[in-house]
Amino acid sequence: MQIRLLQGDITRQAVNAIVNAANTSLLGGGGVDGAIHRAGGPAILAACREIRSRQGGCPVGEAVFTTGGDLPCQYVIHTVGPRWKDGKSGEDELLASCYRNALLLAEKIGAKQVAFPNISTGIYGFPKERAAAIAIRTVNAHAGHLPETVIFVCFDADNYTIYQHLLS
Ligand code: ADP
């Protein structure tokens, strides 16, 4: 597996699948979720509504996928990160589950390249360094399966610097 790092906007990534840091409602929100729905158009929300009517949203740590709509990617894998509380409420395991379940779904849909945002490190307040270590560890543990390429797309400079350091 090849791991790549870049700083930028995940909605611009022409890969098989991008991952969204969604919320349990799947109805969109702020941050990267808002950016993905804005750039991807109404087809993504329509697909999310269909999933909601089938299974009633997405639990924390799990993942579902939809079309990429108007985005340059084929699919969006929506996963729901944990909200940071005190670090003793299962946050680490739930964040690892997000990465693991998104990767398993990517494998299932045959996605060769997958781009991840820094799940939970925005509005949900997960400490960035701790989140990055979990992300990298969980992606490494999935090596040998699809996807062939994982791209960590950092939006903010803090995350980019942390990943640069941890991946070097
Ligand atoms: P969460 O609620 O999971 O914390 P946020 O969307 O608030 O989700 O933040 C998750 C990460 O996504 C943050 O590191 C934020 O800087 C980043 N982010 C925001 N917009 C974009 C974007 N367009 N592309 C990639 N990452 C983004």
JSON list of C-alpha atoms and ligand atoms in Angstrom, two decimals:
[
{"chain": "A", "resi": 1, "resn": "MET", "atom": "CA", "xyz": [0.00, 0.00, 0.00]},
{"chain": "A", "resi": 2, "resn": "GLN", "atom": "CA", "xyz": [1.18, 3.48, -0.87]},
{"chain": "A", "resi": 3, "resn": "ILE", "atom": "CA", "xyz": [0.48, 6.29, 1.59]},
{"chain": "A", "resi": 4, "resn": "ARG", "atom": "CA", "xyz": [0.51, 9.86, 0.31]},
{"chain": "A", "resi": 5, "resn": "LEU", "atom": "CA", "xyz": [0.10, 13.14, 2.11]},
{"chain": "A", "resi": 6, "resn": "LEU", "atom": "CA", "xyz": [-1.12, 16.44, 0.82]},
{"chain": "A", "resi": 7, "resn": "GLN", "atom": "CA", "xyz": [-2.53, 19.70, 2.05]},
{"chain": "A", "resi": 8, "resn": "GLY", "atom": "CA", "xyz": [-5.68, 20.83, 0.31]},
{"chain": "A", "resi": 9, "resn": "ASP", "atom": "CA", "xyz": [-9.38, 20.40, -0.31]},
{"chain": "A", "resi": 10, "resn": "ILE", "atom": "CA", "xyz": [-10.62, 16.80, -0.40]},
{"chain": "A", "resi": 11, "resn": "THR", "atom": "CA", "xyz": [-13.49, 17.72, -2.75]},
{"chain": "A", "resi": 12, "resn": "ARG", "atom": "CA", "xyz": [-10.92, 18.31, -5.51]},
{"chain": "A", "resi": 13, "resn": "GLN", "atom": "CA", "xyz": [-9.46, 14.80, -5.36]},
{"chain": "A", "resi": 14, "resn": "ALA", "atom": "CA", "xyz": [-9.98, 12.71, -8.50]},
{"chain": "A", "resi": 15, "resn": "VAL", "atom": "CA", "xyz": [-9.75, 9.33, -6.77]},
{"chain": "A", "resi": 16, "resn": "ASN", "atom": "CA", "xyz": [-12.10, 6.35, -6.64]},
{"chain": "A", "resi": 17, "resn": "ALA", "atom": "CA", "xyz": [-13.44, 7.32, -3.21]},
{"chain": "A", "resi": 18, "resn": "ILE", "atom": "CA", "xyz": [-13.16, 10.16, -0.75]},
{"chain": "A", "resi": 19, "resn": "VAL", "atom": "CA", "xyz": [-14.13, 9.77, 2.88]},
{"chain": "A", "resi": 20, "resn": "ASN", "atom": "CA", "xyz": [-16.51, 12.19, 4.56]},
{"chain": "A", "resi": 21, "resn": "ALA", "atom": "CA", "xyz": [-16.44, 13.03, 8.27]},
{"chain": "A", "resi": 22, "resn": "ALA", "atom": "CA", "xyz": [-20.22, 12.91, 8.50]},
{"chain": "A", "resi": 23, "resn": "ASN", "atom": "CA", "xyz": [-22.59, 12.93, 11.46]},
{"chain": "A", "resi": 24, "resn": "THR", "atom": "CA", "xyz": [-25.07, 10.25, 12.48]},
{"chain": "A", "resi": 25, "resn": "SER", "atom": "CA", "xyz": [-27.95, 11.96, 10.64]},
{"chain": "A", "resi": 26, "resn": "LEU", "atom": "CA", "xyz": [-26.14, 11.74, 7.27]},
{"chain": "A", "resi": 27, "resn": "LEU", "atom": "CA", "xyz": [-27.96, 14.96, 6.37]},
{"chain": "A", "resi": 28, "resn": "GLY", "atom": "CA", "xyz": [-24.88, 17.13, 6.04]},
{"chain": "A", "resi": 29, "resn": "GLY", "atom": "CA", "xyz": [-23.30, 19.61, 8.43]},
{"chain": "A", "resi": 30, "resn": "GLY", "atom": "CA", "xyz": [-20.37, 21.98, 8.68]},
{"chain": "A", "resi": 31, "resn": "GLY", "atom": "CA", "xyz": [-16.69, 21.48, 7.94]},
{"chain": "A", "resi": 32, "resn": "VAL", "atom": "CA", "xyz": [-15.69, 18.87, 5.40]},
{"chain": "A", "resi": 33, "resn": "ASP", "atom": "CA", "xyz": [-19.22, 17.44, 5.38]},
{"chain": "A", "resi": 34, "resn": "GLY", "atom": "CA", "xyz": [-20.66, 20.76, 4.24]},
{"chain": "A", "resi": 35, "resn": "ALA", "atom": "CA", "xyz": [-17.92, 21.17, 1.63]},
{"chain": "A", "resi": 36, "resn": "ILE", "atom": "CA", "xyz": [-18.60, 17.70, 0.19]},
{"chain": "A", "resi": 37, "resn": "HIS", "atom": "CA", "xyz": [-22.36, 18.24, -0.06]},
{"chain": "A", "resi": 38, "resn": "ARG", "atom": "CA", "xyz": [-21.89, 21.72, -1.57]},
{"chain": "A", "resi": 39, "resn": "ALA", "atom": "CA", "xyz": [-19.45, 20.54, -4.21]},
{"chain": "A", "resi": 40, "resn": "GLY", "atom": "CA", "xyz": [-21.10, 17.16, -4.83]},
{"chain": "A", "resi": 41, "resn": "GLY", "atom": "CA", "xyz": [-24.62, 18.45, -5.40]},
{"chain": "A", "resi": 42, "resn": "PRO", "atom": "CA", "xyz": [-28.02, 16.98, -4.52]},
{"chain": "A", "resi": 43, "resn": "ALA", "atom": "CA", "xyz": [-27.32, 13.39, -5.64]},
{"chain": "A", "resi": 44, "resn": "ILE", "atom": "CA", "xyz": [-25.23, 12.74, -2.51]},
{"chain": "A", "resi": 45, "resn": "LEU", "atom": "CA", "xyz": [-27.95, 13.98, -0.15]},
{"chain": "A", "resi": 46, "resn": "ALA", "atom": "CA", "xyz": [-30.58, 11.97, -2.03]},
{"chain": "A", "resi": 47, "resn": "ALA", "atom": "CA", "xyz": [-28.47, 8.82, -1.60]},
{"chain": "A", "resi": 48, "resn": "CYS", "atom": "CA", "xyz": [-27.96, 9.63, 2.09]},
{"chain": "A", "resi": 49, "resn": "ARG", "atom": "CA", "xyz": [-31.71, 9.99, 2.57]},
{"chain": "A", "resi": 50, "resn": "GLU", "atom": "CA", "xyz": [-32.21, 6.60, 0.99]},
{"chain": "A", "resi": 51, "resn": "ILE", "atom": "CA", "xyz": [-29.75, 5.04, 3.44]},
{"chain": "A", "resi": 52, "resn": "ARG", "atom": "CA", "xyz": [-31.55, 6.81, 6.31]},
{"chain": "A", "resi": 53, "resn": "SER", "atom": "CA", "xyz": [-34.89, 5.40, 5.27]},
{"chain": "A", "resi": 54, "resn": "ARG", "atom": "CA", "xyz": [-33.33, 1.93, 5.14]},
{"chain": "A", "resi": 55, "resn": "GLN", "atom": "CA", "xyz": [-31.23, 1.93, 8.31]},
{"chain": "A", "resi": 56, "resn": "GLY", "atom": "CA", "xyz": [-31.91, 5.23, 10.08]},
{"chain": "A", "resi": 57, "resn": "GLY", "atom": "CA", "xyz": [-28.59, 7.06, 9.84]},
{"chain": "A", "resi": 58, "resn": "CYS", "atom": "CA", "xyz": [-25.08, 5.85, 10.57]},
{"chain": "A", "resi": 59, "resn": "PRO", "atom": "CA", "xyz": [-23.76, 4.98, 14.04]},
{"chain": "A", "resi": 60, "resn": "VAL", "atom": "CA", "xyz": [-20.48, 6.46, 15.30]},
{"chain": "A", "resi": 61, "resn": "GLY", "atom": "CA", "xyz": [-17.52, 4.39, 14.04]},
{"chain": "A", "resi": 62, "resn": "GLU", "atom": "CA", "xyz": [-19.40, 2.88, 11.11]},
{"chain": "A", "resi": 63, "resn": "ALA", "atom": "CA", "xyz": [-19.40, 3.73, 7.41]},
{"chain": "A", "resi": 64, "resn": "VAL", "atom": "CA", "xyz": [-21.76, 3.81, 4.42]},
{"chain": "A", "resi": 65, "resn": "PHE", "atom": "CA", "xyz": [-21.14, 4.84, 0.82]},
{"chain": "A", "resi": 66, "resn": "THR", "atom": "CA", "xyz": [-22.91, 6.91, -1.81]},
{"chain": "A", "resi": 67, "resn": "THR", "atom": "CA", "xyz": [-22.26, 8.21, -5.28]},
{"chain": "A", "resi": 68, "resn": "GLY", "atom": "CA", "xyz": [-19.76, 11.03, -5.65]},
{"chain": "A", "resi": 69, "resn": "GLY", "atom": "CA", "xyz": [-22.40, 13.10, -7.45]},
{"chain": "A", "resi": 70, "resn": "ASP", "atom": "CA", "xyz": [-20.75, 16.06, -9.18]},
{"chain": "A", "resi": 71, "resn": "LEU", "atom": "CA", "xyz": [-17.41, 15.46, -7.45]},
{"chain": "A", "resi": 72, "resn": "PRO", "atom": "CA", "xyz": [-14.42, 14.18, -9.43]},
{"chain": "A", "resi": 73, "resn": "CYS", "atom": "CA", "xyz": [-14.45, 10.98, -7.33]},
{"chain": "A", "resi": 74, "resn": "GLN", "atom": "CA", "xyz": [-16.77, 8.02, -7.98]},
{"chain": "A", "resi": 75, "resn": "TYR", "atom": "CA", "xyz": [-17.86, 7.40, -4.40]},
{"chain": "A", "resi": 76, "resn": "VAL", "atom": "CA", "xyz": [-18.12, 9.12, -1.07]},
{"chain": "A", "resi": 77, "resn": "ILE", "atom": "CA", "xyz": [-17.64, 6.90, 1.97]},
{"chain": "A", "resi": 78, "resn": "HIS", "atom": "CA", "xyz": [-19.40, 8.56, 4.91]},
{"chain": "A", "resi": 79, "resn": "THR", "atom": "CA", "xyz": [-18.12, 7.67, 8.34]},
{"chain": "A", "resi": 80, "resn": "VAL", "atom": "CA", "xyz": [-19.09, 9.21, 11.67]},
{"chain": "A", "resi": 81, "resn": "GLY", "atom": "CA", "xyz": [-16.22, 10.14, 13.94]},
{"chain": "A", "resi": 82, "resn": "PRO", "atom": "CA", "xyz": [-16.50, 10.30, 17.71]},
{"chain": "A", "resi": 83, "resn": "ARG", "atom": "CA", "xyz": [-16.92, 13.61, 19.51]},
{"chain": "A", "resi": 84, "resn": "TRP", "atom": "CA", "xyz": [-13.97, 14.16, 21.86]},
{"chain": "A", "resi": 85, "resn": "LYS", "atom": "CA", "xyz": [-14.98, 14.05, 25.54]},
{"chain": "A", "resi": 86, "resn": "ASP", "atom": "CA", "xyz": [-12.18, 13.13, 27.91]},
{"chain": "A", "resi": 87, "resn": "GLY", "atom": "CA", "xyz": [-10.25, 10.45, 26.07]},
{"chain": "A", "resi": 88, "resn": "LYS", "atom": "CA", "xyz": [-11.67, 7.76, 28.36]},
{"chain": "A", "resi": 89, "resn": "SER", "atom": "CA", "xyz": [-15.00, 7.32, 26.63]},
{"chain": "A", "resi": 90, "resn": "GLY", "atom": "CA", "xyz": [-13.91, 4.99, 23.85]},
{"chain": "A", "resi": 91, "resn": "GLU", "atom": "CA", "xyz": [-12.88, 7.82, 21.51]},
{"chain": "A", "resi": 92, "resn": "ASP", "atom": "CA", "xyz": [-9.65, 6.13, 20.32]},
{"chain": "A", "resi": 93, "resn": "GLU", "atom": "CA", "xyz": [-11.36, 2.84, 19.47]},
{"chain": "A", "resi": 94, "resn": "LEU", "atom": "CA", "xyz": [-14.24, 4.60, 17.74]},
{"chain": "A", "resi": 95, "resn": "LEU", "atom": "CA", "xyz": [-11.87, 6.68, 15.63]},
{"chain": "A", "resi": 96, "resn": "ALA", "atom": "CA", "xyz": [-9.92, 3.56, 14.66]},
{"chain": "A", "resi": 97, "resn": "SER", "atom": "CA", "xyz": [-13.24, 1.94, 13.71]},
{"chain": "A", "resi": 98, "resn": "CYS", "atom": "CA", "xyz": [-13.99, 4.83, 11.36]},
{"chain": "A", "resi": 99, "resn": "TYR", "atom": "CA", "xyz": [-10.74, 4.29, 9.45]},
{"chain": "A", "resi": 100, "resn": "ARG", "atom": "CA", "xyz": [-11.06, 0.50, 9.52]},
{"chain": "A", "resi": 101, "resn": "ASN", "atom": "CA", "xyz": [-14.69, 0.43, 8.38]},
{"chain": "A", "resi": 102, "resn": "ALA", "atom": "CA", "xyz": [-14.05, 3.01, 5.67]},
{"chain": "A", "resi": 103, "resn": "LEU", "atom": "CA", "xyz": [-11.14, 0.90, 4.38]},
{"chain": "A", "resi": 104, "resn": "LEU", "atom": "CA", "xyz": [-13.20, -2.30, 4.48]},
{"chain": "A", "resi": 105, "resn": "LEU", "atom": "CA", "xyz": [-15.96, -0.57, 2.53]},
{"chain": "A", "resi": 106, "resn": "ALA", "atom": "CA", "xyz": [-13.42, 0.78, 0.03]},
{"chain": "A", "resi": 107, "resn": "GLU", "atom": "CA", "xyz": [-12.15, -2.75, -0.45]},
{"chain": "A", "resi": 108, "resn": "LYS", "atom": "CA", "xyz": [-15.70, -4.05, -0.93]},
{"chain": "A", "resi": 109, "resn": "ILE", "atom": "CA", "xyz": [-16.51, -1.50, -3.63]},
{"chain": "A", "resi": 110, "resn": "GLY", "atom": "CA", "xyz": [-13.15, -2.04, -5.35]},
{"chain": "A", "resi": 111, "resn": "ALA", "atom": "CA", "xyz": [-11.73, 1.43, -4.69]},
{"chain": "A", "resi": 112, "resn": "LYS", "atom": "CA", "xyz": [-8.02, 1.52, -5.55]},
{"chain": "A", "resi": 113, "resn": "GLN", "atom": "CA", "xyz": [-7.39, 5.06, -4.31]},
{"chain": "A", "resi": 114, "resn": "VAL", "atom": "CA", "xyz": [-9.04, 6.52, -1.24]},
{"chain": "A", "resi": 115, "resn": "ALA", "atom": "CA", "xyz": [-8.60, 9.99, 0.24]},
{"chain": "A", "resi": 116, "resn": "PHE", "atom": "CA", "xyz": [-9.22, 10.62, 3.95]},
{"chain": "A", "resi": 117, "resn": "PRO", "atom": "CA", "xyz": [-9.77, 13.91, 5.77]},
{"chain": "A", "resi": 118, "resn": "ASN", "atom": "CA", "xyz": [-8.60, 14.25, 9.38]},
{"chain": "A", "resi": 119, "resn": "ILE", "atom": "CA", "xyz": [-11.75, 12.75, 10.90]},
{"chain": "A", "resi": 120, "resn": "SER", "atom": "CA", "xyz": [-12.99, 14.25, 14.20]},
{"chain": "A", "resi": 121, "resn": "THR", "atom": "CA", "xyz": [-10.22, 16.86, 14.43]},
{"chain": "A", "resi": 122, "resn": "GLY", "atom": "CA", "xyz": [-12.45, 19.81, 13.50]},
{"chain": "A", "resi": 123, "resn": "ILE", "atom": "CA", "xyz": [-15.78, 20.53, 15.16]},
{"chain": "A", "resi": 124, "resn": "TYR", "atom": "CA", "xyz": [-15.58, 17.24, 17.13]},
{"chain": "A", "resi": 125, "resn": "GLY", "atom": "CA", "xyz": [-12.38, 18.39, 18.87]},
{"chain": "A", "resi": 126, "resn": "PHE", "atom": "CA", "xyz": [-10.27, 15.22, 18.84]},
{"chain": "A", "resi": 127, "resn": "PRO", "atom": "CA", "xyz": [-6.61, 16.10, 19.61]},
{"chain": "A", "resi": 128, "resn": "LYS", "atom": "CA", "xyz": [-4.88, 16.24, 16.25]},
{"chain": "A", "resi": 129, "resn": "GLU", "atom": "CA", "xyz": [-1.65, 14.43, 17.11]},
{"chain": "A", "resi": 130, "resn": "ARG", "atom": "CA", "xyz": [-3.49, 11.58, 18.78]},
{"chain": "A", "resi": 131, "resn": "ALA", "atom": "CA", "xyz": [-5.97, 11.31, 15.87]},
{"chain": "A", "resi": 132, "resn": "ALA", "atom": "CA", "xyz": [-3.15, 11.24, 13.30]},
{"chain": "A", "resi": 133, "resn": "ALA", "atom": "CA", "xyz": [-1.34, 8.40, 15.10]},
{"chain": "A", "resi": 134, "resn": "ILE", "atom": "CA", "xyz": [-4.56, 6.36, 15.15]},
{"chain": "A", "resi": 135, "resn": "ALA", "atom": "CA", "xyz": [-5.26, 7.09, 11.47]},
{"chain": "A", "resi": 136, "resn": "ILE", "atom": "CA", "xyz": [-1.78, 6.06, 10.32]},
{"chain": "A", "resi": 137, "resn": "ARG", "atom": "CA", "xyz": [-1.70, 2.96, 12.52]},
{"chain": "A", "resi": 138, "resn": "THR", "atom": "CA", "xyz": [-5.11, 1.78, 11.31]},
{"chain": "A", "resi": 139, "resn": "VAL", "atom": "CA", "xyz": [-4.29, 2.39, 7.64]},
{"chain": "A", "resi": 140, "resn": "ASN", "atom": "CA", "xyz": [-1.00, 0.52, 8.00]},
{"chain": "A", "resi": 141, "resn": "ALA", "atom": "CA", "xyz": [-2.81, -2.43, 9.57]},
{"chain": "A", "resi": 142, "resn": "HIS", "atom": "CA", "xyz": [-4.95, -2.69, 6.43]},
{"chain": "A", "resi": 143, "resn": "ALA", "atom": "CA", "xyz": [-1.95, -2.99, 4.04]},
{"chain": "A", "resi": 144, "resn": "GLY", "atom": "CA", "xyz": [-2.08, -5.88, 1.60]},
{"chain": "A", "resi": 145, "resn": "HIS", "atom": "CA", "xyz": [-5.72, -5.24, 0.68]},
{"chain": "A", "resi": 146, "resn": "LEU", "atom": "CA", "xyz": [-7.44, -2.65, -1.49]},
{"chain": "A", "resi": 147, "resn": "PRO", "atom": "CA", "xyz": [-7.11, 0.34, -1.54]},
{"chain": "A", "resi": 148, "resn": "GLU", "atom": "CA", "xyz": [-3.67, 0.39, -3.15]},
{"chain": "A", "resi": 149, "resn": "THR", "atom": "CA", "xyz": [-3.24, 4.08, -2.38]},
{"chain": "A", "resi": 150, "resn": "VAL", "atom": "CA", "xyz": [-4.38, 6.05, 0.65]},
{"chain": "A", "resi": 151, "resn": "ILE", "atom": "CA", "xyz": [-4.09, 9.82, 0.58]},
{"chain": "A", "resi": 152, "resn": "PHE", "atom": "CA", "xyz": [-4.30, 11.82, 3.79]},
{"chain": "A", "resi": 153, "resn": "VAL", "atom": "CA", "xyz": [-5.70, 15.18, 2.76]},
{"chain": "A", "resi": 154, "resn": "CYS", "atom": "CA", "xyz": [-4.96, 17.74, 5.44]},
{"chain": "A", "resi": 155, "resn": "PHE", "atom": "CA", "xyz": [-6.89, 20.98, 5.21]},
{"chain": "A", "resi": 156, "resn": "ASP", "atom": "CA", "xyz": [-5.14, 22.84, 7.99]},
{"chain": "A", "resi": 157, "resn": "ALA", "atom": "CA", "xyz": [-1.42, 23.42, 8.36]},
{"chain": "A", "resi": 158, "resn": "ASP", "atom": "CA", "xyz": [-1.34, 21.89, 11.89]},
{"chain": "A", "resi": 159, "resn": "ASN", "atom": "CA", "xyz": [-2.53, 18.53, 10.68]},
{"chain": "A", "resi": 160, "resn": "TYR", "atom": "CA", "xyz": [-0.24, 18.64, 7.66]},
{"chain": "A", "resi": 161, "resn": "THR", "atom": "CA", "xyz": [2.81, 19.23, 9.86]},
{"chain": "A", "resi": 162, "resn": "ILE", "atom": "CA", "xyz": [1.78, 16.47, 12.27]},
{"chain": "A", "resi": 163, "resn": "TYR", "atom": "CA", "xyz": [1.34, 13.93, 9.45]},
{"chain": "A", "resi": 164, "resn": "GLN", "atom": "CA", "xyz": [4.61, 14.99, 7.79]},
{"chain": "A", "resi": 165, "resn": "HIS", "atom": "CA", "xyz": [6.39, 14.30, 11.03]},
{"chain": "A", "resi": 166, "resn": "LEU", "atom": "CA", "xyz": [4.65, 10.97, 11.76]},
{"chain": "A", "resi": 167, "resn": "LEU", "atom": "CA", "xyz": [5.05, 9.64, 8.21]},
{"chain": "A", "resi": 168, "resn": "SER", "atom": "CA", "xyz": [8.74, 10.57, 7.83]},
{"chain": "B", "resi": 1, "resn": "ADP", "atom": "P1", "xyz": [-15.47, 16.57, 12.59]},
{"chain": "B", "resi": 1, "resn": "ADP", "atom": "O1", "xyz": [-16.87, 16.96, 13.01]},
{"chain": "B", "resi": 1, "resn": "ADP", "atom": "O2", "xyz": [-15.32, 15.10, 12.33]},
{"chain": "B", "resi": 1, "resn": "ADP", "atom": "O3", "xyz": [-14.43, 17.13, 13.49]},
{"chain": "B", "resi": 1, "resn": "ADP", "atom": "P2", "xyz": [-14.87, 18.61, 10.58]},
{"chain": "B", "resi": 1, "resn": "ADP", "atom": "O4", "xyz": [-15.37, 18.69, 9.19]},
{"chain": "B", "resi": 1, "resn": "ADP", "atom": "O5", "xyz": [-15.23, 19.73, 11.50]},
{"chain": "B", "resi": 1, "resn": "ADP", "atom": "O6", "xyz": [-15.35, 17.18, 11.12]},
{"chain": "B", "resi": 1, "resn": "ADP", "atom": "O7", "xyz": [-13.30, 18.49, 10.58]},
{"chain": "B", "resi": 1, "resn": "ADP", "atom": "C1", "xyz": [-12.59, 17.36, 10.18]},
{"chain": "B", "resi": 1, "resn": "ADP", "atom": "C2", "xyz": [-11.35, 17.79, 9.44]},
{"chain": "B", "resi": 1, "resn": "ADP", "atom": "O8", "xyz": [-11.70, 18.16, 8.11]},
{"chain": "B", "resi": 1, "resn": "ADP", "atom": "C3", "xyz": [-10.65, 19.01, 10.05]},
{"chain": "B", "resi": 1, "resn": "ADP", "atom": "O9", "xyz": [-9.27, 18.71, 10.16]},
{"chain": "B", "resi": 1, "resn": "ADP", "atom": "C4", "xyz": [-10.87, 20.11, 9.02]},
{"chain": "B", "resi": 1, "resn": "ADP", "atom": "O10", "xyz": [-9.77, 21.00, 8.97]},
{"chain": "B", "resi": 1, "resn": "ADP", "atom": "C5", "xyz": [-10.98, 19.30, 7.74]},
{"chain": "B", "resi": 1, "resn": "ADP", "atom": "N1", "xyz": [-11.64, 19.92, 6.59]},
{"chain": "B", "resi": 1, "resn": "ADP", "atom": "C6", "xyz": [-12.55, 20.92, 6.54]},
{"chain": "B", "resi": 1, "resn": "ADP", "atom": "N2", "xyz": [-12.88, 21.17, 5.26]},
{"chain": "B", "resi": 1, "resn": "ADP", "atom": "C7", "xyz": [-12.15, 20.33, 4.47]},
{"chain": "B", "resi": 1, "resn": "ADP", "atom": "C8", "xyz": [-12.02, 20.11, 3.07]},
{"chain": "B", "resi": 1, "resn": "ADP", "atom": "N3", "xyz": [-12.71, 20.80, 2.18]},
{"chain": "B", "resi": 1, "resn": "ADP", "atom": "N4", "xyz": [-11.14, 19.14, 2.64]},
{"chain": "B", "resi": 1, "resn": "ADP", "atom": "C9", "xyz": [-10.44, 18.41, 3.54]},
{"chain": "B", "resi": 1, "resn": "ADP", "atom": "N5", "xyz": [-10.53, 18.57, 4.86]},
{"chain": "B", "resi": 1, "resn": "ADP", "atom": "C10", "xyz": [-11.36, 19.51, 5.33]}
]
